Every structure is written in C-alpha cells, then in structure tokens.
CSV table of C-alpha atoms and ligand atoms in Angstrom, one decimal:
chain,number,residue,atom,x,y,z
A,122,UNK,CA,-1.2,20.8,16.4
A,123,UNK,CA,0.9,17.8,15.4
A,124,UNK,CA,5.0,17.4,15.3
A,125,UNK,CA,6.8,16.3,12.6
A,126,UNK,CA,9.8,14.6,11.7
A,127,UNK,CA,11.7,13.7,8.6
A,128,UNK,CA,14.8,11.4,8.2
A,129,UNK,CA,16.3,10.2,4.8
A,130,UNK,CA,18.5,7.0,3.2
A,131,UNK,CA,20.1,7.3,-0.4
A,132,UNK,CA,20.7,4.7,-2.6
A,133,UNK,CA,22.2,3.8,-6.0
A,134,UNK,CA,19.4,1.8,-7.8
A,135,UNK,CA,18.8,0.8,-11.6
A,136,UNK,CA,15.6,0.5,-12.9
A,137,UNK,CA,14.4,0.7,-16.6
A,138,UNK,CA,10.2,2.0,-17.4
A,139,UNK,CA,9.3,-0.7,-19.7
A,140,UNK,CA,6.5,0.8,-21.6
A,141,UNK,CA,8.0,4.3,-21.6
A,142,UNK,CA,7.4,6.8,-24.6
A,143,UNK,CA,11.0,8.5,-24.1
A,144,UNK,CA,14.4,7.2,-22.7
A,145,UNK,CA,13.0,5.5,-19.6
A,146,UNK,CA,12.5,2.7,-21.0
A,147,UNK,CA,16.5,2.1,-21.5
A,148,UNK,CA,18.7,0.8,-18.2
A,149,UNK,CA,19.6,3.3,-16.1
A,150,UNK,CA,20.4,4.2,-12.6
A,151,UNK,CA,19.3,6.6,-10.0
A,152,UNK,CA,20.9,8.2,-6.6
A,153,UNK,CA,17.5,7.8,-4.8
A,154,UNK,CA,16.6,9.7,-1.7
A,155,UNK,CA,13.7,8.0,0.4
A,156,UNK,CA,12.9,10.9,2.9
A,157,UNK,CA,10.3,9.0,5.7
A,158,UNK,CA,7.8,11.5,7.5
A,159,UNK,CA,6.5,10.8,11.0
A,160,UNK,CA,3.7,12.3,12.8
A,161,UNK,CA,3.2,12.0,16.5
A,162,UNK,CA,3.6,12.9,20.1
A,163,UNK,CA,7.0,14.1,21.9
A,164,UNK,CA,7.7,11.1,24.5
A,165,UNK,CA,7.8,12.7,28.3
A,166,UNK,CA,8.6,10.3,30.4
A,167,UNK,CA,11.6,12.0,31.7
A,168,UNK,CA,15.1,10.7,31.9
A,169,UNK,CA,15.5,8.3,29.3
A,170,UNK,CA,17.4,9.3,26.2
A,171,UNK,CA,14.2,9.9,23.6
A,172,UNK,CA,12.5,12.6,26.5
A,173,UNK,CA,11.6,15.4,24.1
A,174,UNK,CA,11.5,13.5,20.5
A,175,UNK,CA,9.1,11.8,18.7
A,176,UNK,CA,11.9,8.6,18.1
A,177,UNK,CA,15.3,9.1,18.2
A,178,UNK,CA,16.9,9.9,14.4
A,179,UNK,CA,19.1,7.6,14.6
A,180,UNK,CA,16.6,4.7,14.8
A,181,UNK,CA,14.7,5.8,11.8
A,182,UNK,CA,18.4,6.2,10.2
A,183,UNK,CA,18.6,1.6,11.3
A,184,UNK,CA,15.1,1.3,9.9
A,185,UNK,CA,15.6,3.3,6.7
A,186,UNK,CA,18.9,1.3,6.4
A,187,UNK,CA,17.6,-2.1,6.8
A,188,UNK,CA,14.6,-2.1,5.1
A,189,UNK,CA,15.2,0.1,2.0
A,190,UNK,CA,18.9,0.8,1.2
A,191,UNK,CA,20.3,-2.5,1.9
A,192,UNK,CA,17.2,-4.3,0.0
A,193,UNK,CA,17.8,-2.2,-2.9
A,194,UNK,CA,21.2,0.2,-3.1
A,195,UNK,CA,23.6,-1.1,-5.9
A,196,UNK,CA,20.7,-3.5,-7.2
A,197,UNK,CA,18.4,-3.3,-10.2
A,198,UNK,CA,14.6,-3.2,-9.9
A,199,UNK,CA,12.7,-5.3,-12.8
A,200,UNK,CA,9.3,-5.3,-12.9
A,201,UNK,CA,8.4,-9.0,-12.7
A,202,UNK,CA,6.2,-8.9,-16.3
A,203,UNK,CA,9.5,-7.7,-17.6
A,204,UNK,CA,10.3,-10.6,-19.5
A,205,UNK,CA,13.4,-9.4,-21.8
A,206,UNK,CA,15.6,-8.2,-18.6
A,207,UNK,CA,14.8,-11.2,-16.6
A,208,UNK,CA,16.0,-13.2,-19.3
A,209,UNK,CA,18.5,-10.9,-19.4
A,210,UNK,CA,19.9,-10.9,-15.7
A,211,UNK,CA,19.5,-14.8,-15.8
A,212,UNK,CA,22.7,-14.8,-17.6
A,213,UNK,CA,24.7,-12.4,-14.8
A,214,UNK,CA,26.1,-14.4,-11.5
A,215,UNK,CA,24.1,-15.2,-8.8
A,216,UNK,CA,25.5,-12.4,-6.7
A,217,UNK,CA,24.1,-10.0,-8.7
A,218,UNK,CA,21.6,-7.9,-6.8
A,219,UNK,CA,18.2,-8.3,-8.9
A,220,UNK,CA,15.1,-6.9,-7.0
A,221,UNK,CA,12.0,-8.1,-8.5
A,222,UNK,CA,9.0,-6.3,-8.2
A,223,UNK,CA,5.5,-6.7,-8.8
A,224,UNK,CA,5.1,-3.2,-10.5
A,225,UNK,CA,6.6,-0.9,-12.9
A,226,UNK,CA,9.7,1.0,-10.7
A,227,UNK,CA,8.3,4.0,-11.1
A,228,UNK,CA,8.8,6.7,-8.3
A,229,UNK,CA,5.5,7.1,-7.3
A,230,UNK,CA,5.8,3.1,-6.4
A,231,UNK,CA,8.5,3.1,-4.9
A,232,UNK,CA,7.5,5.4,-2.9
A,233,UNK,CA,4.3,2.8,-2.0
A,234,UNK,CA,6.7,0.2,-1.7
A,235,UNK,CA,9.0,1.9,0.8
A,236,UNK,CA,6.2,3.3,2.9
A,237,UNK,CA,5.0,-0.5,3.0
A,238,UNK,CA,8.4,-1.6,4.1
A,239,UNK,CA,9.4,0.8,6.9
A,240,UNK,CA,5.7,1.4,8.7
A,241,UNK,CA,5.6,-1.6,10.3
A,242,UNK,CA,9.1,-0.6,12.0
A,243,UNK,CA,8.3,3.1,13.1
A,244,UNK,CA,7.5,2.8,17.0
A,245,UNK,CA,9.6,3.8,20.1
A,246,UNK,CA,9.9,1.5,23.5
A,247,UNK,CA,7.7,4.4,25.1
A,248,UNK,CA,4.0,3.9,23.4
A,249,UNK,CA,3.5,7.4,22.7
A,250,UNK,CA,1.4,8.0,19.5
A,251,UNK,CA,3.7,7.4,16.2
A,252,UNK,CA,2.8,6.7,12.7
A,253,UNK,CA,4.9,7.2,9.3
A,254,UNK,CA,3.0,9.8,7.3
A,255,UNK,CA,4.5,10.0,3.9
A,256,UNK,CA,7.1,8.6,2.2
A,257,UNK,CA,8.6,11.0,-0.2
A,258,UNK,CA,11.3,9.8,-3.4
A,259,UNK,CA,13.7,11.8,-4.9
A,260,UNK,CA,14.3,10.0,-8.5
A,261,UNK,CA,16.1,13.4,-9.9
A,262,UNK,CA,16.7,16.6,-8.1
A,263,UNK,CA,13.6,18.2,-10.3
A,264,UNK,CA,11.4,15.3,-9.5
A,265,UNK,CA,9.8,13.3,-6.2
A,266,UNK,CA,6.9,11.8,-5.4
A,267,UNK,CA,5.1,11.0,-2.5
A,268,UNK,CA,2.7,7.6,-1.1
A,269,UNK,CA,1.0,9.1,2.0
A,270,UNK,CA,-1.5,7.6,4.2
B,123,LIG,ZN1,14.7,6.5,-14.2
C-alpha cells in the first residue's frame, strides 16, 4: 500500500511536429497541463506543518512553476534539427522566448522532459521516502501522455 499525490502547472506553449503527416507540422500552440505524480510515505514527525502529507502542495505548485511553466509558458519549442524555424526565429528580437530542444516536442517528450526537470526537486526537509512517479501531459483535452519511471 503506497499514497499518492498529484499536483499540476498549465502553460501556453507553441510547438510545430516537423515531419508530421497532417496539420502538426504547421505552428501552433497548446494550453498544456503538466500533472506531476508522487509516491511515498506520509511525514509523522508531529508538529510541523507537512505532519500528515507526503510534501506540502504548495511546494510541488514552486517546483512545477519554476522548472516547467516559467521555462516554457508563452515560448515556442523547436526541435533543434529544425532548421527552417530556427532560421526563422533568428529574425524575431531577442526577447522572444525560443526553447530549443533536442527532440521533436511531441507530448510523449515532453512529458520525458518535464519528468527530467522536476525529479531532482521533489523532496521534503523530513527524509521520509518521496519520488515523482509519472509525469502526465495534457496537449488536448482528448489526448495526454505519460513518461513514468
Ligand atoms: Zn500540437
């Protein structure tokens, strides 16, 4: 028996699928949801303000912030090999939020990419047992995908 929690970010974020069959392949945008799931055990040290959670909400709500929505909301993703909209953004101001990646921006690797950013972070002052399970994208409201370890 384990306990689970789950906390989410949004953020607006272009993208473009370069080698897509359909539309993907044009510029567009998402409202992404980056929903974090941690597994552990309850702290019980009694007293201090996390007694009874796995990490306080809030602090996944900072971590989430810090290392996914202000990395990437109101910027574009380009996959680094993506020669036509790097040339492209080169022409835009310098204060335009280009993210470059080394892979396609697909969900399912951003979902990787995410789960690589915000693991390192997950962990409470108390030592009690913590790790981020999954990380799970919402690129439409019909469609997420998950990078779980
Ligand atoms: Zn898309």
């Amino acid at each position: 028996m384990t306990t689970t929690i789950r906390r989410y970010v949004e953020t607006d974020t272009g993208h473009r699928v370069p080698n897509h069959k359909s539309k993907c392949r044009h510029m567009h945008g998402h409202r992404y949801r980056f929903e974090a799931e941690i597994e552990g055990d309850i702290v019980e040290e009694k007293g201090v303000s996390e007694e009874g959670m796995l990490i306080d909400f809030s602090d996944v709500s900072n971590i989430l912030t810090k290392y996914i929505h202000d990395v990437i909301d109101h910027a574009f993703v380009v996959y680094e090999n993506d020669t036509i909209l790097l040339e492209m953004f080169e022409q835009l101001p310098p204060e335009h939020r280009t993210v470059i990646v080394p892979f396609i921006p697909t969900a399912e690797n951003l979902a990787k990419w995410a789960f690589e950013q915000v693991s390192p972070h997950i962990k409470t002052a108390y030592g009690n047992r913590l790790r981020l399970i999954a990380m799970h994208v919402r690129e439409t409201p019909k469609s997420w995908a998950s990078w779980k370890e």
